């Protein structure tokens, strides 16, 4: 069993940490950026005052925070993880952040004789709770092998994609596909409902054909029921699509439908929906169509 630092115990991070703890690992939580989760403290859970103190106590340090600036702060502030690193410790960033910044962070960590894996996840709160996340890893194979038993406790589809930064690139690609699938399901259900059909029955019929998808299954049901409590917030998906569109400018790649999906999320944000689940993209299409399917 390992001592594992876990910084970022929000909607996704807390159940991920719990799965590690339930397997018998001891977890350390930093109290500087957020209160330690009280229900995870005890025999296998300890609060430390700073990320540096977490790093000093642990072999593996996992980060699960919202965006690139927060990861940089957790890593390299005056009380950051980097101040507590020593030889052969492993930093695992499971946040979804810039691939370019990730390569810079990895290089700085390796200069301290420690190791770095970028390992963003997909699967939402349900996947985090059930330990069925898809985990996309960038880094050295030998370090991946060291961390793989931990990944096995949090996910099912675990892939070493390539070098540092490639995990984050894979996550950006994932978020493009997810956003465009949400848009497709939302448009289809609004179209069907406006035409007079029952969207519940339309979804049931489509689930048996080539249009079937996890998005149609899970988020289609959310759209029909109007249950938009966040499993993954629109604001976070906007951040991920910004990474895609910024990368596209650098690479001279045209992502027209990604840009459209971002505009739909922007419409939701203008309706004060930044904290809605990303399946609530349908509310932007409903707003522009002057028609609600519920």
Tab-separated table of N, CA and C in Angstrom, residues 29-113:
chain	number	residue	atom	x	y	z
A	29	UNK	N	-4.246	14.979	2.182
A	29	UNK	CA	-4.952	16.066	1.512
A	29	UNK	C	-4.384	17.405	1.985
A	30	UNK	N	-4.196	18.327	1.048
A	30	UNK	CA	-3.721	19.657	1.409
A	30	UNK	C	-4.884	20.522	1.868
A	31	UNK	N	-4.668	21.259	2.951
A	31	UNK	CA	-5.720	22.153	3.462
A	31	UNK	C	-5.486	23.597	3.049
A	32	UNK	N	-4.489	23.855	2.200
A	32	UNK	CA	-4.212	25.244	1.840
A	32	UNK	C	-5.196	25.771	0.804
A	33	UNK	N	-5.482	24.981	-0.228
A	33	UNK	CA	-6.328	25.453	-1.318
A	33	UNK	C	-7.804	25.157	-1.087
A	34	UNK	N	-8.104	24.178	-0.251
A	34	UNK	CA	-9.483	23.807	0.045
A	34	UNK	C	-9.487	22.999	1.330
A	35	UNK	N	-10.606	22.971	2.075
A	35	UNK	CA	-10.649	22.125	3.273
A	35	UNK	C	-10.500	20.653	2.904
A	36	UNK	N	-9.809	19.912	3.744
A	36	UNK	CA	-9.709	18.471	3.527
A	36	UNK	C	-11.099	17.847	3.685
A	37	UNK	N	-11.444	16.848	2.872
A	37	UNK	CA	-12.767	16.209	2.983
A	37	UNK	C	-12.876	15.443	4.295
A	38	UNK	N	-13.728	15.936	5.190
A	38	UNK	CA	-13.778	15.399	6.549
A	38	UNK	C	-14.137	13.921	6.578
A	39	UNK	N	-14.984	13.482	5.650
A	39	UNK	CA	-15.407	12.079	5.671
A	39	UNK	C	-14.338	11.131	5.141
A	40	UNK	N	-13.228	11.665	4.629
A	40	UNK	CA	-12.134	10.816	4.173
A	40	UNK	C	-10.941	10.856	5.130
A	41	UNK	N	-11.079	11.592	6.243
A	41	UNK	CA	-10.012	11.653	7.239
A	41	UNK	C	-10.210	10.556	8.278
A	42	UNK	N	-9.113	10.100	8.841
A	42	UNK	CA	-9.181	9.020	9.824
A	42	UNK	C	-7.982	8.118	9.697
A	43	UNK	N	-8.195	6.819	9.816
A	43	UNK	CA	-7.082	5.861	9.801
A	43	UNK	C	-6.311	5.899	8.486
A	44	UNK	N	-7.030	6.133	7.367
A	44	UNK	CA	-6.385	6.122	6.053
A	44	UNK	C	-6.444	7.491	5.376
A	45	UNK	N	-6.675	8.526	6.135
A	45	UNK	CA	-6.739	9.854	5.547
A	45	UNK	C	-6.226	10.918	6.494
A	46	UNK	N	-5.301	11.751	5.992
A	46	UNK	CA	-4.685	12.774	6.831
A	46	UNK	C	-4.723	14.126	6.122
A	47	UNK	N	-4.857	15.181	6.913
A	47	UNK	CA	-4.791	16.540	6.394
A	47	UNK	C	-3.379	17.071	6.583
A	48	UNK	N	-2.849	17.704	5.544
A	48	UNK	CA	-1.544	18.356	5.603
A	48	UNK	C	-1.741	19.845	5.319
A	49	UNK	N	-0.881	20.710	5.847
A	49	UNK	CA	-1.132	22.150	5.716
A	49	UNK	C	-0.917	22.703	4.317
A	50	UNK	N	-0.027	22.094	3.527
A	50	UNK	CA	0.321	22.646	2.219
A	50	UNK	C	0.545	21.518	1.208
A	51	UNK	N	0.493	21.848	-0.087
A	51	UNK	CA	0.875	20.849	-1.090
A	51	UNK	C	2.302	20.356	-0.909
A	52	UNK	N	3.198	21.227	-0.473
A	52	UNK	CA	4.582	20.802	-0.235
A	52	UNK	C	4.638	19.724	0.834
A	53	UNK	N	3.863	19.899	1.903
A	53	UNK	CA	3.831	18.900	2.976
A	53	UNK	C	3.244	17.583	2.479
A	54	UNK	N	2.249	17.662	1.607
A	54	UNK	CA	1.685	16.457	1.003
A	54	UNK	C	2.767	15.715	0.219
A	55	UNK	N	3.513	16.456	-0.592
A	55	UNK	CA	4.550	15.838	-1.414
A	55	UNK	C	5.639	15.200	-0.567
A	56	UNK	N	5.996	15.836	0.535
A	56	UNK	CA	7.023	15.276	1.419
A	56	UNK	C	6.592	13.931	1.984
A	57	UNK	N	5.280	13.759	2.218
A	57	UNK	CA	4.783	12.549	2.888
A	57	UNK	C	4.465	11.408	1.934
A	58	UNK	N	4.448	11.670	0.625
A	58	UNK	CA	3.848	10.709	-0.300
A	58	UNK	C	4.788	10.289	-1.427
A	59	UNK	N	4.563	9.075	-1.896
A	59	UNK	CA	5.278	8.544	-3.054
A	59	UNK	C	4.652	9.039	-4.349
A	60	UNK	N	3.321	9.091	-4.377
A	60	UNK	CA	2.570	9.582	-5.527
A	60	UNK	C	1.771	10.805	-5.089
A	61	UNK	N	1.719	11.822	-5.936
A	61	UNK	CA	0.923	13.017	-5.662
A	61	UNK	C	0.012	13.253	-6.858
A	62	UNK	N	-1.294	13.143	-6.630
A	62	UNK	CA	-2.292	13.307	-7.689
A	62	UNK	C	-2.913	14.695	-7.597
A	63	UNK	N	-3.055	15.336	-8.749
A	63	UNK	CA	-3.683	16.662	-8.839
A	63	UNK	C	-4.955	16.526	-9.657
A	64	UNK	N	-6.060	17.111	-9.146
A	64	UNK	CA	-7.335	17.074	-9.872
A	64	UNK	C	-8.053	18.402	-9.645
A	65	UNK	N	-7.552	19.449	-10.327
A	65	UNK	CA	-8.092	20.803	-10.159
A	65	UNK	C	-8.595	21.317	-11.512
A	66	UNK	N	-9.291	22.464	-11.541
A	66	UNK	CA	-10.040	22.827	-12.742
A	66	UNK	C	-9.250	23.204	-13.986
A	67	UNK	N	-8.107	23.925	-13.850
A	67	UNK	CA	-7.532	24.514	-15.066
A	67	UNK	C	-6.021	24.685	-14.912
A	68	UNK	N	-5.391	25.106	-16.012
A	68	UNK	CA	-3.930	25.221	-16.073
A	68	UNK	C	-3.356	26.120	-14.978
A	69	UNK	N	-3.899	27.320	-14.724
A	69	UNK	CA	-3.296	28.167	-13.690
A	69	UNK	C	-3.326	27.523	-12.306
A	70	UNK	N	-4.398	26.785	-11.999
A	70	UNK	CA	-4.477	26.126	-10.692
A	70	UNK	C	-3.429	25.021	-10.566
A	71	UNK	N	-3.216	24.261	-11.658
A	71	UNK	CA	-2.185	23.227	-11.628
A	71	UNK	C	-0.817	23.860	-11.410
A	72	UNK	N	-0.539	24.939	-12.115
A	72	UNK	CA	0.750	25.616	-11.963
A	72	UNK	C	0.946	26.099	-10.529
A	73	UNK	N	-0.124	26.645	-9.941
A	73	UNK	CA	-0.054	27.148	-8.574
A	73	UNK	C	0.212	26.006	-7.598
A	74	UNK	N	-0.535	24.902	-7.739
A	74	UNK	CA	-0.360	23.749	-6.863
A	74	UNK	C	1.056	23.191	-6.972
A	75	UNK	N	1.603	23.223	-8.168
A	75	UNK	CA	2.934	22.661	-8.394
A	75	UNK	C	4.062	23.582	-7.943
A	76	UNK	N	3.983	24.861	-8.301
A	76	UNK	CA	5.188	25.688	-8.265
A	76	UNK	C	5.087	26.948	-7.407
A	77	UNK	N	4.021	27.109	-6.636
A	77	UNK	CA	3.974	28.243	-5.714
A	77	UNK	C	5.012	28.043	-4.609
A	78	UNK	N	5.140	29.028	-3.743
A	78	UNK	CA	6.127	28.945	-2.663
A	78	UNK	C	5.856	27.789	-1.714
A	79	UNK	N	4.609	27.302	-1.686
A	79	UNK	CA	4.271	26.155	-0.818
A	79	UNK	C	3.779	24.992	-1.663
A	80	UNK	N	4.176	25.002	-2.949
A	80	UNK	CA	3.674	24.014	-3.886
A	80	UNK	C	4.360	22.661	-3.782
A	81	UNK	N	3.829	21.729	-4.534
A	81	UNK	CA	4.330	20.354	-4.545
A	81	UNK	C	5.824	20.295	-4.812
A	82	UNK	N	6.300	21.147	-5.715
A	82	UNK	CA	7.722	21.095	-6.098
A	82	UNK	C	8.653	21.286	-4.909
A	83	UNK	N	8.181	21.989	-3.874
A	83	UNK	CA	9.026	22.229	-2.700
A	83	UNK	C	9.181	20.983	-1.836
A	84	UNK	N	8.304	19.997	-2.045
A	84	UNK	CA	8.383	18.785	-1.232
A	84	UNK	C	8.803	17.558	-2.009
A	85	UNK	N	9.170	17.727	-3.276
A	85	UNK	CA	9.556	16.580	-4.089
A	85	UNK	C	10.981	16.139	-3.784
A	86	UNK	N	11.189	14.852	-3.951
A	86	UNK	CA	12.536	14.285	-3.876
A	86	UNK	C	12.646	13.175	-4.907
A	87	UNK	N	13.798	12.557	-4.992
A	87	UNK	CA	14.116	11.603	-6.055
A	87	UNK	C	13.064	10.504	-6.192
A	88	UNK	N	12.594	10.313	-7.444
A	88	UNK	CA	11.725	9.216	-7.874
A	88	UNK	C	10.273	9.324	-7.407
A	89	UNK	N	9.891	10.430	-6.760
A	89	UNK	CA	8.473	10.625	-6.496
A	89	UNK	C	7.742	10.907	-7.811
A	90	UNK	N	6.442	10.613	-7.844
A	90	UNK	CA	5.684	10.697	-9.085
A	90	UNK	C	4.523	11.674	-8.922
A	91	UNK	N	4.513	12.708	-9.743
A	91	UNK	CA	3.387	13.641	-9.819
A	91	UNK	C	2.469	13.181	-10.944
A	92	UNK	N	1.186	13.038	-10.639
A	92	UNK	CA	0.197	12.606	-11.624
A	92	UNK	C	-0.871	13.686	-11.727
A	93	UNK	N	-0.870	14.405	-12.832
A	93	UNK	CA	-1.886	15.440	-13.030
A	93	UNK	C	-3.056	14.842	-13.800
A	94	UNK	N	-4.206	14.698	-13.114
A	94	UNK	CA	-5.401	14.137	-13.720
A	94	UNK	C	-6.406	15.222	-14.092
A	95	UNK	N	-5.993	16.486	-13.974
A	95	UNK	CA	-6.799	17.610	-14.436
A	95	UNK	C	-6.824	17.614	-15.964
A	96	UNK	N	-7.661	18.466	-16.541
A	96	UNK	CA	-7.685	18.661	-17.998
A	96	UNK	C	-7.157	20.058	-18.294
A	97	UNK	N	-5.923	20.121	-18.815
A	97	UNK	CA	-5.272	21.417	-18.977
A	97	UNK	C	-4.536	21.477	-20.315
A	98	UNK	N	-3.804	22.552	-20.521
A	98	UNK	CA	-3.080	22.785	-21.762
A	98	UNK	C	-1.986	21.741	-21.997
A	99	UNK	N	-1.971	21.092	-23.163
A	99	UNK	CA	-0.873	20.173	-23.473
A	99	UNK	C	0.485	20.861	-23.505
A	100	UNK	N	0.524	22.097	-23.986
A	100	UNK	CA	1.791	22.834	-24.060
A	100	UNK	C	2.327	23.118	-22.662
A	101	UNK	N	1.452	23.605	-21.774
A	101	UNK	CA	1.880	23.858	-20.394
A	101	UNK	C	2.283	22.567	-19.709
A	102	UNK	N	1.590	21.478	-20.021
A	102	UNK	CA	1.912	20.182	-19.411
A	102	UNK	C	3.348	19.784	-19.692
A	103	UNK	N	3.803	19.979	-20.925
A	103	UNK	CA	5.185	19.629	-21.269
A	103	UNK	C	6.168	20.469	-20.461
A	104	UNK	N	5.843	21.739	-20.234
A	104	UNK	CA	6.704	22.607	-19.433
A	104	UNK	C	6.728	22.152	-17.979
A	105	UNK	N	5.551	21.812	-17.446
A	105	UNK	CA	5.473	21.366	-16.049
A	105	UNK	C	6.270	20.073	-15.854
A	106	UNK	N	6.122	19.146	-16.802
A	106	UNK	CA	6.832	17.869	-16.706
A	106	UNK	C	8.337	18.080	-16.699
A	107	UNK	N	8.802	18.978	-17.552
A	107	UNK	CA	10.239	19.246	-17.624
A	107	UNK	C	10.759	19.806	-16.301
A	108	UNK	N	10.003	20.704	-15.689
A	108	UNK	CA	10.426	21.296	-14.413
A	108	UNK	C	10.454	20.252	-13.301
A	109	UNK	N	9.464	19.376	-13.286
A	109	UNK	CA	9.418	18.331	-12.260
A	109	UNK	C	10.589	17.364	-12.440
A	110	UNK	N	10.891	17.011	-13.669
A	110	UNK	CA	11.994	16.083	-13.920
A	110	UNK	C	13.345	16.697	-13.552
A	111	UNK	N	13.449	18.021	-13.629
A	111	UNK	CA	14.686	18.687	-13.197
A	111	UNK	C	14.925	18.511	-11.698
A	112	UNK	N	13.853	18.175	-10.967
A	112	UNK	CA	13.954	17.939	-9.528
A	112	UNK	C	14.159	16.461	-9.209
A	113	UNK	N	14.476	15.667	-10.254
A	113	UNK	CA	14.716	14.221	-10.122
A	113	UNK	C	13.455	13.446	-9.744
